[in-house]
Amino acid sequence: MGLHAAPRHHRPRSLLLPLGLMLCAVLLGVPRADGAPVSADACRTASTTMPRGDCGPFWQVVAENFNGDSVPLGSFSDCDHDAETSGAYCAGLTGSYRDNWWAYPTGWPDTATDRGRDVGGVYHPEDTVSVGPDASGDGVMRIRMFRPADGGPVHSAAVLPRAVMDMAYGKFSARIRVVKPATGYKSAWLHYGDGCETDFPEGNWDDGFAAFQHPCGGGDQDYFPGADDWTQWHTVSTEWTPGQVRFFVDGKQIGSDTRGVADQPLSWVLQNESALEGPGAAPGSSAELDITWVAAYAYGWK
């Protein structure tokens, strides 16, 4: 539905500036005059709790706060079934986690290994991914990557919510924190395929993170700084609609792009792996990312 201006004589001039400032606050994600947060994303999320329900043109298909059953190490195993399709599953999982989650199978090389880095990694979801309460009692998905003491490859982890695999457009949000940073570990959560790639958040865990948009068919990527420190809790969101992708950190839009935006089904990959830049992970080192909730949405009306 379009936005239509009211006749000028229906709006006193004294209201124009305050209304304009309120609109800017919503668009830019800055605090209101009363100090309450204002979010610029479609859900207008103003708290740190997981959003529930549909938001504008997005309808929710994933809402996971990890407060249910625990998933011990070893459960994300035997994942090489219907790999990289919406029917993929890990036979080691049970119940709702088997229904709702998949991981890159043990033995797949990570990006650093594919690129010939001196220190690369291999996906090992069975000994890197678990679910359970943290010290506060809040449920989290733990991504604990490590490099064996003998100097072998990093054990990497990439997990995927099955409901949004092979899906065109949507909204993808999570609340995350690196609870144990170390050199040589990174995330690059992404949608990619057929010459298209969107990465957010991406960055080494001992540094900050940003968003990167690679136009379909080639061309220079766009870069949008996100946050300086992974060790603080952040809510990250990507909104992907026809012809546009937008990125948000803690409700503030950090960038948008319209060049070469993908229009085909892609999967949301929560990819965590060995670093592509800087020193590699030291033998015997480890690092951990916690995810306290994940929410994802399909685009368009039901």
CSV table of N, CA and C in Angstrom, one decimal, residues 125-192:
chain,number,residue,atom,x,y,z
A,125,PRO,N,31.3,-31.5,12.7
A,125,PRO,CA,30.2,-31.0,13.6
A,125,PRO,C,30.0,-31.9,14.8
A,126,GLU,N,30.5,-33.1,14.8
A,126,GLU,CA,30.3,-34.0,15.9
A,126,GLU,C,31.1,-33.6,17.2
A,127,ASP,N,32.2,-32.9,17.0
A,127,ASP,CA,32.9,-32.5,18.2
A,127,ASP,C,33.1,-31.0,18.3
A,128,THR,N,32.3,-30.2,17.6
A,128,THR,CA,32.3,-28.8,17.6
A,128,THR,C,31.0,-28.1,18.0
A,129,VAL,N,29.8,-28.8,17.8
A,129,VAL,CA,28.5,-28.2,17.9
A,129,VAL,C,27.7,-29.0,19.0
A,130,SER,N,27.2,-28.2,20.0
A,130,SER,CA,26.4,-28.7,21.0
A,130,SER,C,25.3,-27.7,21.4
A,131,VAL,N,24.3,-28.1,22.2
A,131,VAL,CA,23.3,-27.2,22.7
A,131,VAL,C,23.0,-27.5,24.1
A,132,GLY,N,22.9,-26.4,25.0
A,132,GLY,CA,22.6,-26.6,26.4
A,132,GLY,C,22.7,-25.3,27.1
A,133,PRO,N,22.4,-25.2,28.4
A,133,PRO,CA,22.4,-23.9,29.1
A,133,PRO,C,23.8,-23.4,29.3
A,134,ASP,N,23.9,-22.1,29.3
A,134,ASP,CA,25.2,-21.5,29.7
A,134,ASP,C,25.2,-21.2,31.2
A,135,ALA,N,26.2,-20.5,31.7
A,135,ALA,CA,26.4,-20.3,33.1
A,135,ALA,C,25.2,-19.6,33.7
A,136,SER,N,24.5,-18.8,32.9
A,136,SER,CA,23.3,-18.1,33.4
A,136,SER,C,22.0,-18.9,33.4
A,137,GLY,N,22.1,-20.1,32.8
A,137,GLY,CA,20.9,-21.0,32.6
A,137,GLY,C,20.2,-20.8,31.3
A,138,ASP,N,20.7,-19.8,30.5
A,138,ASP,CA,20.0,-19.5,29.2
A,138,ASP,C,20.5,-20.6,28.2
A,139,GLY,N,19.6,-21.1,27.3
A,139,GLY,CA,20.0,-22.1,26.4
A,139,GLY,C,20.8,-21.4,25.2
A,140,VAL,N,21.9,-22.1,24.8
A,140,VAL,CA,22.7,-21.6,23.7
A,140,VAL,C,23.1,-22.8,22.8
A,141,MET,N,23.3,-22.5,21.5
A,141,MET,CA,24.1,-23.4,20.6
A,141,MET,C,25.5,-23.0,20.7
A,142,ARG,N,26.4,-23.9,21.1
A,142,ARG,CA,27.8,-23.6,21.2
A,142,ARG,C,28.5,-24.1,19.9
A,143,ILE,N,29.3,-23.2,19.4
A,143,ILE,CA,30.2,-23.6,18.3
A,143,ILE,C,31.6,-23.4,18.8
A,144,ARG,N,32.2,-24.6,19.2
A,144,ARG,CA,33.6,-24.5,19.8
A,144,ARG,C,34.5,-25.2,18.8
A,145,MET,N,35.3,-24.4,18.1
A,145,MET,CA,36.3,-24.9,17.2
A,145,MET,C,37.6,-25.0,17.8
A,146,PHE,N,38.4,-25.9,17.3
A,146,PHE,CA,39.8,-26.1,17.9
A,146,PHE,C,40.7,-26.6,16.9
A,147,ARG,N,42.0,-26.5,17.2
A,147,ARG,CA,43.1,-27.1,16.4
A,147,ARG,C,43.8,-28.1,17.3
A,148,PRO,N,43.9,-29.4,16.9
A,148,PRO,CA,44.5,-30.4,17.7
A,148,PRO,C,45.9,-30.0,18.1
A,149,ALA,N,46.4,-30.5,19.3
A,149,ALA,CA,47.7,-30.2,19.8
A,149,ALA,C,48.8,-30.7,18.8
A,150,ASP,N,48.5,-31.7,18.0
A,150,ASP,CA,49.5,-32.2,17.1
A,150,ASP,C,49.7,-31.4,15.9
A,151,GLY,N,48.9,-30.3,15.8
A,151,GLY,CA,49.1,-29.4,14.6
A,151,GLY,C,48.3,-29.8,13.4
A,152,GLY,N,47.3,-30.6,13.5
A,152,GLY,CA,46.4,-31.0,12.4
A,152,GLY,C,45.5,-29.8,12.0
A,153,PRO,N,44.6,-30.1,11.1
A,153,PRO,CA,43.7,-29.0,10.6
A,153,PRO,C,42.7,-28.6,11.7
A,154,VAL,N,42.3,-27.4,11.7
A,154,VAL,CA,41.2,-26.9,12.6
A,154,VAL,C,39.9,-27.7,12.4
A,155,HIS,N,39.3,-28.0,13.5
A,155,HIS,CA,37.9,-28.6,13.4
A,155,HIS,C,36.9,-27.5,13.3
A,156,SER,N,36.3,-27.3,12.1
A,156,SER,CA,35.4,-26.3,11.8
A,156,SER,C,33.9,-26.7,11.9
A,157,ALA,N,33.0,-25.8,11.8
A,157,ALA,CA,31.6,-26.1,12.0
A,157,ALA,C,30.7,-25.1,11.1
A,158,ALA,N,29.8,-25.7,10.4
A,158,ALA,CA,28.8,-25.0,9.6
A,158,ALA,C,27.4,-25.6,9.8
A,159,VAL,N,26.5,-24.9,10.4
A,159,VAL,CA,25.2,-25.4,10.7
A,159,VAL,C,24.1,-24.7,9.9
A,160,LEU,N,23.0,-25.3,9.5
A,160,LEU,CA,22.0,-24.7,8.7
A,160,LEU,C,20.6,-25.1,9.2
A,161,PRO,N,19.7,-24.0,9.4
A,161,PRO,CA,18.3,-24.3,9.7
A,161,PRO,C,17.6,-24.8,8.5
A,162,ARG,N,17.1,-26.0,8.6
A,162,ARG,CA,16.6,-26.7,7.4
A,162,ARG,C,15.4,-26.0,6.8
A,163,ALA,N,14.6,-25.3,7.6
A,163,ALA,CA,13.4,-24.6,7.0
A,163,ALA,C,13.7,-23.6,6.0
A,164,VAL,N,14.9,-23.0,6.0
A,164,VAL,CA,15.2,-21.9,5.1
A,164,VAL,C,16.3,-22.4,4.1
A,165,MET,N,16.5,-23.7,4.0
A,165,MET,CA,17.4,-24.1,2.9
A,165,MET,C,16.7,-24.1,1.6
A,166,ASP,N,17.4,-23.7,0.5
A,166,ASP,CA,16.8,-23.6,-0.8
A,166,ASP,C,15.6,-22.7,-0.9
A,167,MET,N,15.8,-21.5,-0.3
A,167,MET,CA,14.7,-20.5,-0.3
A,167,MET,C,15.1,-19.2,-0.9
A,168,ALA,N,14.3,-18.6,-1.7
A,168,ALA,CA,14.6,-17.3,-2.3
A,168,ALA,C,14.0,-16.2,-1.4
A,169,TYR,N,14.8,-15.3,-1.0
A,169,TYR,CA,14.4,-14.1,-0.2
A,169,TYR,C,14.0,-14.5,1.3
A,170,GLY,N,14.0,-13.5,2.2
A,170,GLY,CA,13.7,-13.8,3.5
A,170,GLY,C,14.4,-12.9,4.5
A,171,LYS,N,14.2,-13.1,5.8
A,171,LYS,CA,14.8,-12.3,6.8
A,171,LYS,C,15.5,-13.3,7.7
A,172,PHE,N,16.8,-13.0,8.1
A,172,PHE,CA,17.6,-14.0,8.8
A,172,PHE,C,18.3,-13.3,10.0
A,173,SER,N,17.9,-13.7,11.2
A,173,SER,CA,18.4,-13.0,12.4
A,173,SER,C,19.0,-13.9,13.5
A,174,ALA,N,19.9,-13.5,14.3
A,174,ALA,CA,20.4,-14.3,15.4
A,174,ALA,C,21.1,-13.3,16.4
A,175,ARG,N,21.1,-13.8,17.6
A,175,ARG,CA,21.9,-13.1,18.7
A,175,ARG,C,23.1,-13.9,19.1
A,176,ILE,N,24.3,-13.3,19.0
A,176,ILE,CA,25.5,-14.1,19.0
A,176,ILE,C,26.6,-13.4,19.9
A,177,ARG,N,27.5,-14.2,20.4
A,177,ARG,CA,28.7,-13.6,21.1
A,177,ARG,C,29.8,-14.6,21.1
A,178,VAL,N,31.0,-14.1,20.8
A,178,VAL,CA,32.2,-15.0,21.0
A,178,VAL,C,32.6,-14.9,22.4
A,179,VAL,N,32.5,-16.1,23.1
A,179,VAL,CA,32.8,-16.1,24.6
A,179,VAL,C,34.2,-16.4,24.8
A,180,LYS,N,34.9,-17.0,23.8
A,180,LYS,CA,36.3,-17.3,23.9
A,180,LYS,C,37.0,-17.0,22.6
A,181,PRO,N,37.6,-15.8,22.4
A,181,PRO,CA,38.2,-15.5,21.1
A,181,PRO,C,39.6,-16.1,21.1
A,182,ALA,N,40.1,-16.3,19.9
A,182,ALA,CA,41.5,-16.8,19.7
A,182,ALA,C,41.9,-16.5,18.2
A,183,THR,N,43.1,-16.3,18.0
A,183,THR,CA,43.6,-16.0,16.7
A,183,THR,C,43.4,-17.2,15.8
A,184,GLY,N,43.0,-16.9,14.5
A,184,GLY,CA,42.9,-18.0,13.5
A,184,GLY,C,41.5,-18.6,13.3
A,185,TYR,N,40.5,-18.0,14.0
A,185,TYR,CA,39.1,-18.5,13.8
A,185,TYR,C,38.2,-17.4,13.4
A,186,LYS,N,37.2,-17.7,12.6
A,186,LYS,CA,36.3,-16.7,12.0
A,186,LYS,C,34.9,-17.3,11.7
A,187,SER,N,34.0,-16.4,11.4
A,187,SER,CA,32.7,-16.7,10.9
A,187,SER,C,32.5,-16.0,9.6
A,188,ALA,N,31.8,-16.7,8.7
A,188,ALA,CA,31.3,-16.1,7.5
A,188,ALA,C,29.9,-16.7,7.2
A,189,TRP,N,28.9,-16.2,7.9
A,189,TRP,CA,27.5,-16.7,7.7
A,189,TRP,C,27.1,-16.1,6.3
A,190,LEU,N,26.5,-17.0,5.5
A,190,LEU,CA,26.3,-16.6,4.1
A,190,LEU,C,25.1,-17.3,3.4
A,191,HIS,N,24.8,-16.6,2.3
A,191,HIS,CA,24.0,-17.2,1.2
A,191,HIS,C,24.9,-17.2,0.0
A,192,TYR,N,25.0,-18.3,-0.7
A,192,TYR,CA,25.8,-18.3,-1.9
A,192,TYR,C,25.4,-19.3,-2.9
